[in-house]
Tab-separated table of C-alpha atoms in Angstrom:
chain	number	residue	atom	x	y	z
A	15	GLY	CA	157.501	189.425	134.624
A	16	ALA	CA	159.873	186.811	133.342
A	17	VAL	CA	158.892	184.659	130.370
A	18	ARG	CA	158.704	180.957	131.222
A	19	ASP	CA	158.257	177.993	128.907
A	20	PHE	CA	155.315	175.631	129.449
A	21	CYS	CA	154.661	172.234	128.040
A	22	LYS	CA	151.034	171.005	127.884
A	23	ILE	CA	150.711	167.222	128.175
A	24	VAL	CA	147.423	165.382	127.499
A	25	VAL	CA	147.042	161.801	128.579
A	26	ALA	CA	144.556	159.202	127.254
A	27	LEU	CA	143.187	158.072	130.639
A	28	PRO	CA	143.014	159.730	134.045
A	29	PRO	CA	145.210	157.133	135.799
A	30	TYR	CA	148.095	158.150	133.518
A	31	VAL	CA	148.238	161.609	135.127
A	32	ALA	CA	150.058	160.344	138.219
A	33	ALA	CA	152.620	158.465	136.117
A	34	ALA	CA	153.229	161.536	133.917
A	35	ARG	CA	153.598	163.762	136.989
A	36	GLY	CA	156.150	161.352	138.434
A	37	LEU	CA	158.215	161.325	135.243
A	38	ILE	CA	158.197	165.129	134.909
A	39	GLU	CA	159.006	165.873	138.513
A	40	GLY	CA	161.669	163.158	138.594
A	41	GLY	CA	163.111	164.118	135.207
A	42	ILE	CA	162.852	162.422	131.847
A	43	ARG	CA	165.323	162.482	128.908
A	44	VAL	CA	163.766	163.819	125.737
A	45	GLY	CA	165.931	162.729	122.810
A	46	ASP	CA	168.655	165.244	121.952
A	47	HIS	CA	166.756	168.038	123.727
A	48	GLY	CA	168.095	167.264	127.179
A	49	THR	CA	166.208	166.404	130.322
A	50	LEU	CA	162.692	167.649	130.940
A	51	GLN	CA	162.147	168.270	134.651
A	52	GLY	CA	159.842	170.650	136.409
A	53	THR	CA	156.781	171.363	138.417
A	54	THR	CA	153.406	170.188	137.307
A	55	TYR	CA	150.203	172.210	137.557
A	56	GLU	CA	146.759	170.868	138.206
A	57	SER	CA	148.067	167.330	138.113
A	58	ASN	CA	146.776	166.734	141.638
A	59	VAL	CA	143.185	167.708	140.816
A	60	LEU	CA	140.843	164.726	140.518
A	61	TYR	CA	139.654	164.091	137.001
A	62	THR	CA	135.975	164.352	137.870
A	63	LEU	CA	136.487	167.668	139.684
A	64	ARG	CA	138.592	169.057	136.746
A	65	PHE	CA	135.830	167.996	134.317
A	66	MET	CA	133.149	169.779	136.388
A	67	VAL	CA	135.272	172.983	136.720
A	68	ASP	CA	136.054	173.057	133.004
A	69	LEU	CA	132.368	172.740	132.066
A	70	ASP	CA	131.051	175.007	134.850
A	71	ILE	CA	129.064	172.228	136.526
A	72	VAL	CA	128.309	172.487	140.250
A	73	GLY	CA	127.465	169.562	142.531
A	74	GLY	CA	123.830	168.622	142.991
A	75	ASN	CA	122.918	170.466	139.817
A	76	TRP	CA	120.927	169.454	136.749
A	77	VAL	CA	122.775	169.236	133.492
A	78	GLU	CA	121.048	169.983	130.214
A	79	LEU	CA	121.856	167.642	127.287
A	80	PRO	CA	121.097	168.495	123.671
A	81	ALA	CA	118.145	166.623	122.155
A	82	GLY	CA	119.214	163.571	120.152
A	83	LYS	CA	122.852	163.785	121.395
A	84	TYR	CA	122.591	161.361	124.326
A	85	GLN	CA	121.541	157.801	125.028
A	86	LEU	CA	119.717	156.800	128.239
A	87	CYS	CA	121.361	154.010	130.190
A	88	GLY	CA	120.769	152.170	133.449
A	89	GLN	CA	117.652	150.412	132.126
A	90	GLY	CA	118.203	147.541	134.569
A	91	ARG	CA	120.231	148.309	137.698
A	92	PRO	CA	121.351	151.914	138.032
A	93	ALA	CA	125.090	152.620	138.345
A	94	SER	CA	124.614	155.696	140.552
A	95	TYR	CA	122.115	157.612	142.678
A	96	CYS	CA	121.308	159.988	139.823
A	97	GLN	CA	117.681	160.474	138.807
A	98	VAL	CA	118.581	160.039	135.132
A	99	GLU	CA	121.648	158.279	133.726
A	100	ALA	CA	122.742	158.913	130.175
A	101	HIS	CA	125.771	158.585	127.895
A	102	VAL	CA	126.774	161.688	125.974
A	103	ARG	CA	129.842	162.663	124.011
A	104	CYS	CA	131.408	165.748	125.397
A	105	SER	CA	134.013	167.981	123.713
């Protein structure tokens, strides 16, 4: 097969994905390197779904969190219909 160049772009927030996709598919000048224009991959996948796929999480499933690595939240009014709500740093 033919060798093709790929450029991986990471954005700070999920809403920036659509803007980045628009720039790349419409073409953007990159300094003295010419114009970057092309097809984007996985830019139409919702952030939540991409997160679940990357971490092998299925819907309606329990997620195990390491002891001491999370903080329970929703002490007052819950933000979702989950049985347990917690904040955890994921990498």
